[in-house]
mmCIF file of C-alpha atoms in Angstrom:
data_model
loop_
_atom_site.group_PDB
_atom_site.id
_atom_site.type_symbol
_atom_site.label_atom_id
_atom_site.label_comp_id
_atom_site.label_asym_id
_atom_site.label_seq_id
_atom_site.Cartn_x
_atom_site.Cartn_y
_atom_site.Cartn_z
ATOM 1 C CA PHE A 1 65.576 -192.100 77.443
ATOM 2 C CA ILE A 2 65.757 -188.844 79.417
ATOM 3 C CA THR A 3 66.564 -185.443 77.940
ATOM 4 C CA LEU A 4 67.655 -182.738 80.354
ATOM 5 C CA ARG A 5 66.790 -179.198 79.312
ATOM 6 C CA LEU A 6 67.596 -175.945 81.001
ATOM 7 C CA PRO A 7 64.368 -174.423 82.352
ATOM 8 C CA VAL A 8 63.258 -170.935 81.356
ATOM 9 C CA ILE A 9 61.427 -169.315 84.238
ATOM 10 C CA GLY A 10 59.507 -166.084 83.696
ATOM 11 C CA ALA A 11 60.600 -163.001 81.813
ATOM 12 C CA ALA A 12 63.674 -162.241 83.930
ATOM 13 C CA ASN A 13 65.903 -164.282 81.622
ATOM 14 C CA GLU A 14 64.934 -162.193 78.607
ATOM 15 C CA LEU A 15 65.401 -159.009 80.628
ATOM 16 C CA ARG A 16 68.915 -160.070 81.560
ATOM 17 C CA ALA A 17 69.778 -161.030 77.985
ATOM 18 C CA ILE A 18 68.500 -157.757 76.514
ATOM 19 C CA LYS A 19 70.503 -155.760 79.038
ATOM 20 C CA ARG A 20 73.661 -157.742 78.311
ATOM 21 C CA LEU A 21 73.329 -157.399 74.535
ATOM 22 C CA THR A 22 72.784 -153.677 74.927
ATOM 23 C CA GLU A 23 75.948 -153.435 77.033
ATOM 24 C CA LEU A 24 77.850 -155.221 74.258
ATOM 25 C CA GLY A 25 76.540 -152.898 71.565
ATOM 26 C CA VAL A 26 74.382 -155.531 69.861
ATOM 27 C CA GLU A 27 71.136 -154.086 68.500
ATOM 28 C CA THR A 28 68.110 -155.653 70.167
ATOM 29 C CA MET A 29 64.828 -154.696 71.810
ATOM 30 C CA THR A 30 64.376 -151.746 74.157
ATOM 31 C CA ILE A 31 62.751 -152.504 77.507
ATOM 32 C CA THR A 32 59.916 -150.233 78.609
ATOM 33 C CA ALA A 33 58.525 -152.209 81.545
ATOM 34 C CA PHE A 34 59.223 -155.298 83.631
ATOM 35 C CA GLY A 35 57.330 -156.779 86.542
ATOM 36 C CA GLN A 36 57.601 -159.860 88.730
ATOM 37 C CA ARG A 37 55.852 -161.290 91.761
ATOM 38 C CA GLY A 38 56.363 -164.303 93.951
ATOM 39 C CA SER A 39 59.444 -165.776 95.631
ATOM 40 C CA ASN A 40 59.054 -169.452 94.782
ATOM 41 C CA PRO A 41 60.946 -170.026 91.481
ATOM 42 C CA ALA A 42 58.363 -172.597 90.436
ATOM 43 C CA LYS A 43 55.506 -170.131 90.824
ATOM 44 C CA LEU A 44 57.019 -166.859 89.695
ATOM 45 C CA GLU A 45 54.874 -164.641 87.511
ATOM 46 C CA SER A 46 56.595 -161.997 85.427
ATOM 47 C CA PHE A 47 56.241 -159.929 82.289
ATOM 48 C CA ILE A 48 58.362 -157.774 80.029
ATOM 49 C CA VAL A 49 57.284 -155.020 77.640
ATOM 50 C CA THR A 50 59.510 -153.729 74.857
ATOM 51 C CA GLU A 51 59.251 -150.980 72.286
ATOM 52 C CA GLU A 52 57.833 -152.045 68.941
ATOM 53 C CA LEU A 53 60.458 -152.466 66.251
ATOM 54 C CA THR A 54 58.849 -150.741 63.264
ATOM 55 C CA ASN A 55 59.863 -150.697 59.604
ATOM 56 C CA THR A 56 61.725 -153.959 59.929
ATOM 57 C CA VAL A 57 61.732 -157.263 58.074
ATOM 58 C CA ASP A 58 63.153 -160.517 59.345
ATOM 59 C CA LEU A 59 66.058 -161.926 57.367
ATOM 60 C CA GLU A 60 64.211 -165.105 56.424
ATOM 61 C CA GLU A 61 61.621 -162.991 54.614
ATOM 62 C CA HIS A 62 64.173 -160.559 53.218
ATOM 63 C CA CYS A 63 66.397 -163.291 51.763
ATOM 64 C CA LYS A 64 63.771 -165.780 50.597
ATOM 65 C CA ASP A 65 64.043 -164.803 46.903
ATOM 66 C CA TRP A 66 67.822 -164.653 46.786
ATOM 67 C CA ARG A 67 68.026 -167.982 44.993
ATOM 68 C CA ARG A 68 65.955 -166.633 42.088
ATOM 69 C CA ASN A 69 66.873 -162.955 42.297
ATOM 70 C CA LYS A 70 70.465 -162.532 43.358
ATOM 71 C CA PRO A 71 71.070 -159.563 45.658
ATOM 72 C CA LEU A 72 73.826 -157.034 45.131
ATOM 73 C CA PHE A 73 77.101 -158.626 46.137
ATOM 74 C CA GLN A 74 77.887 -155.874 48.635
ATOM 75 C CA GLU A 75 74.469 -156.198 50.270
ATOM 76 C CA LYS A 76 74.904 -159.943 50.745
ATOM 77 C CA LEU A 77 78.471 -159.501 52.001
ATOM 78 C CA ASN A 78 77.366 -156.836 54.490
ATOM 79 C CA LEU A 79 74.577 -159.024 55.867
ATOM 80 C CA LEU A 80 76.804 -162.105 56.134
ATOM 81 C CA THR A 81 79.540 -160.133 57.851
ATOM 82 C CA LYS A 82 77.136 -158.403 60.221
ATOM 83 C CA ILE A 83 75.540 -161.675 61.375
ATOM 84 C CA ALA A 84 78.953 -163.302 61.757
ATOM 85 C CA GLU A 85 80.211 -160.386 63.852
ATOM 86 C CA VAL A 86 77.123 -160.451 66.086
ATOM 87 C CA SER A 87 77.575 -164.212 66.548
ATOM 88 C CA LYS A 88 81.219 -163.703 67.453
ATOM 89 C CA VAL A 89 80.357 -161.042 70.059
ATOM 90 C CA LEU A 90 77.678 -163.242 71.638
ATOM 91 C CA HIS A 91 79.836 -166.336 71.922
ATOM 92 C CA GLU A 92 82.981 -164.548 73.051
ATOM 93 C CA ASN A 93 80.931 -163.031 75.866
ATOM 94 C CA GLY A 94 79.322 -166.275 77.010
ATOM 95 C CA ILE A 95 75.912 -165.883 75.381
ATOM 96 C CA CYS A 96 74.030 -168.621 73.538
ATOM 97 C CA HIS A 97 70.742 -167.559 71.928
ATOM 98 C CA ARG A 98 69.391 -171.138 71.763
ATOM 99 C CA ASP A 99 66.902 -170.282 68.987
ATOM 100 C CA TYR A 100 69.443 -168.828 66.611
ATOM 101 C CA TYR A 101 67.732 -168.628 63.228
ATOM 102 C CA ILE A 102 67.758 -165.888 60.594
ATOM 103 C CA CYS A 103 64.071 -165.166 61.284
ATOM 104 C CA HIS A 104 65.110 -163.735 64.657
ATOM 105 C CA PHE A 105 67.217 -161.036 63.031
ATOM 106 C CA LEU A 106 65.183 -157.967 62.100
ATOM 107 C CA LEU A 107 66.633 -155.777 59.374
ATOM 108 C CA HIS A 108 65.789 -152.093 59.761
ATOM 109 C CA GLU A 109 64.733 -151.314 56.222
ATOM 110 C CA GLU A 110 65.815 -147.682 56.237
ATOM 111 C CA SER A 111 69.416 -148.782 56.838
ATOM 112 C CA LEU A 112 69.336 -150.754 53.570
ATOM 113 C CA GLN A 113 67.002 -148.733 51.377
ATOM 114 C CA SER A 114 69.256 -145.698 51.292
ATOM 115 C CA ASP A 115 71.949 -147.673 49.501
ATOM 116 C CA PRO A 116 72.079 -151.495 49.599
ATOM 117 C CA SER A 117 75.772 -151.387 48.757
ATOM 118 C CA SER A 118 76.670 -148.921 51.522
ATOM 119 C CA PRO A 119 79.309 -149.842 54.152
ATOM 120 C CA ILE A 120 78.417 -152.369 56.840
ATOM 121 C CA SER A 121 78.661 -149.677 59.524
ATOM 122 C CA SER A 122 75.350 -148.216 58.318
ATOM 123 C CA LEU A 123 73.534 -151.563 58.501
ATOM 124 C CA LYS A 124 71.176 -151.984 61.450
ATOM 125 C CA ILE A 125 69.921 -155.439 62.447
ATOM 126 C CA SER A 126 68.187 -156.227 65.747
ATOM 127 C CA LEU A 127 68.311 -159.640 67.406
ATOM 128 C CA ILE A 128 65.045 -160.675 69.059
ATOM 129 C CA ASP A 129 63.377 -163.622 70.837
ATOM 130 C CA LEU A 130 65.854 -163.840 73.711
ATOM 131 C CA HIS A 131 63.662 -165.550 76.296
ATOM 132 C CA ARG A 132 65.694 -168.787 76.132
ATOM 133 C CA ALA A 133 69.132 -167.155 75.970
ATOM 134 C CA LEU A 134 71.863 -168.743 78.062
ATOM 135 C CA ILE A 135 74.540 -166.577 79.672
ATOM 136 C CA LYS A 136 77.560 -168.298 81.190
ATOM 137 C CA ALA A 137 81.018 -167.229 82.304
ATOM 138 C CA ASP A 138 82.501 -169.939 80.114
ATOM 139 C CA LEU A 139 80.272 -170.941 77.206
ATOM 140 C CA GLY A 140 80.962 -174.527 76.186
ATOM 141 C CA GLU A 141 81.651 -175.498 72.587
ATOM 142 C CA ARG A 142 78.377 -177.392 72.255
ATOM 143 C CA TRP A 143 76.372 -174.207 72.803
ATOM 144 C CA LYS A 144 78.262 -172.423 70.061
ATOM 145 C CA VAL A 145 77.697 -175.380 67.745
ATOM 146 C CA LYS A 146 73.995 -175.290 68.591
ATOM 147 C CA ASP A 147 73.723 -171.621 67.663
ATOM 148 C CA ILE A 148 75.788 -171.632 64.470
ATOM 149 C CA GLY A 149 74.323 -174.953 63.344
ATOM 150 C CA GLY A 150 70.821 -173.545 63.759
ATOM 151 C CA LEU A 151 71.787 -170.378 61.919
ATOM 152 C CA TYR A 152 73.247 -172.334 59.006
ATOM 153 C CA PHE A 153 70.203 -174.619 58.842
ATOM 154 C CA SER A 154 67.872 -171.630 58.636
ATOM 155 C CA ALA A 155 69.868 -170.155 55.738
ATOM 156 C CA MET A 156 70.234 -173.322 53.666
ATOM 157 C CA ASP A 157 67.482 -172.440 51.208
ATOM 158 C CA ILE A 158 68.386 -168.828 50.427
ATOM 159 C CA GLY A 159 71.014 -169.633 47.812
ATOM 160 C CA LEU A 160 74.278 -169.153 49.681
ATOM 161 C CA THR A 161 77.380 -170.311 47.856
ATOM 162 C CA GLN A 162 80.367 -172.135 49.321
ATOM 163 C CA ARG A 163 82.281 -168.880 49.105
ATOM 164 C CA ASP A 164 79.556 -167.161 51.138
ATOM 165 C CA ILE A 165 79.938 -169.807 53.832
ATOM 166 C CA TYR A 166 83.694 -169.292 53.857
ATOM 167 C CA ARG A 167 83.147 -165.546 54.230
ATOM 168 C CA PHE A 168 81.024 -166.212 57.307
ATOM 169 C CA VAL A 169 83.644 -168.578 58.747
ATOM 170 C CA ARG A 170 86.357 -165.961 58.275
ATOM 171 C CA ALA A 171 84.318 -163.152 59.852
ATOM 172 C CA TYR A 172 83.095 -165.278 62.773
ATOM 173 C CA SER A 173 86.535 -166.622 63.612
ATOM 174 C CA GLY A 174 88.413 -163.389 62.986
ATOM 175 C CA LEU A 175 91.134 -165.454 61.297
ATOM 176 C CA PRO A 176 92.331 -166.000 57.729
ATOM 177 C CA LEU A 177 90.209 -168.724 56.165
ATOM 178 C CA ARG A 178 92.948 -171.344 55.970
ATOM 179 C CA GLU A 179 93.812 -170.869 59.634
ATOM 180 C CA ALA A 180 90.153 -170.759 60.686
ATOM 181 C CA LEU A 181 89.493 -174.104 59.014
ATOM 182 C CA SER A 182 92.699 -175.823 60.066
ATOM 183 C CA THR A 183 92.487 -174.844 63.745
ATOM 184 C CA ARG A 184 88.725 -175.270 64.165
ATOM 185 C CA MET A 185 87.910 -178.035 61.685
ATOM 186 C CA SER A 186 86.131 -180.163 64.306
ATOM 187 C CA PHE A 187 83.919 -177.217 65.255
ATOM 188 C CA TRP A 188 82.840 -176.514 61.686
ATOM 189 C CA GLN A 189 82.233 -180.199 61.027
ATOM 190 C CA GLN A 190 79.924 -180.304 64.047
ATOM 191 C CA VAL A 191 78.148 -177.162 62.843
ATOM 192 C CA ASN A 192 77.587 -178.717 59.422
ATOM 193 C CA SER A 193 76.393 -181.984 60.950
ATOM 194 C CA ARG A 194 73.892 -180.236 63.196
ATOM 195 C CA ALA A 195 72.582 -178.102 60.338
ATOM 196 C CA LEU A 196 72.065 -181.134 58.099
ATOM 197 C CA LYS A 197 70.350 -183.017 60.913
ATOM 198 C CA LEU A 198 67.930 -180.129 61.475
ATOM 199 C CA TYR A 199 67.297 -179.791 57.745
ATOM 200 C CA LYS A 200 66.435 -183.483 57.355
ATOM 201 C CA LYS A 201 64.171 -183.289 60.393
ATOM 202 C CA HIS A 202 62.199 -180.314 59.063
ATOM 203 C CA HIS A 203 62.101 -181.336 55.404
#
């Protein structure tokens, strides 16, 4: 049995992904230095340095007690909508993160502490860990399933309700829920299947 995986060579891939996300208005890391030497792809040596993201908490940590201590409805809605919108921007522009879990979203605490129920426009979340990101002119459905399935898997234990999931579906698709489910049912079934498979594997 042979599994073919796309290689990740050096830091140039992460550099490219950070630049593209920045162009698209998606919060991410800020590059301060990049270097590379060698011409043989198999022997390239490279590095990337980014600014430290301070006063942040990853969403896995931030949401871990939601099952016991329910967050404000508006806070949860804002976070769900924000992540769905970021996912939509990535996939519509041919980007697959490939390690798309809630722990790779860093919430800037000052954007929430001022007022957890404030409008989504004030919410700042940075997407990190882009070294495996895939950028293609035409991103195939399987890559989108991989990302959203991984995202759903990583959020399965934070106490999301079925209505929360529907809210994500609506925001990600940009369609009314009934239309989103009826026109993309196969996609969401694949997402659910992948998430369950990952959950069984890790638990």
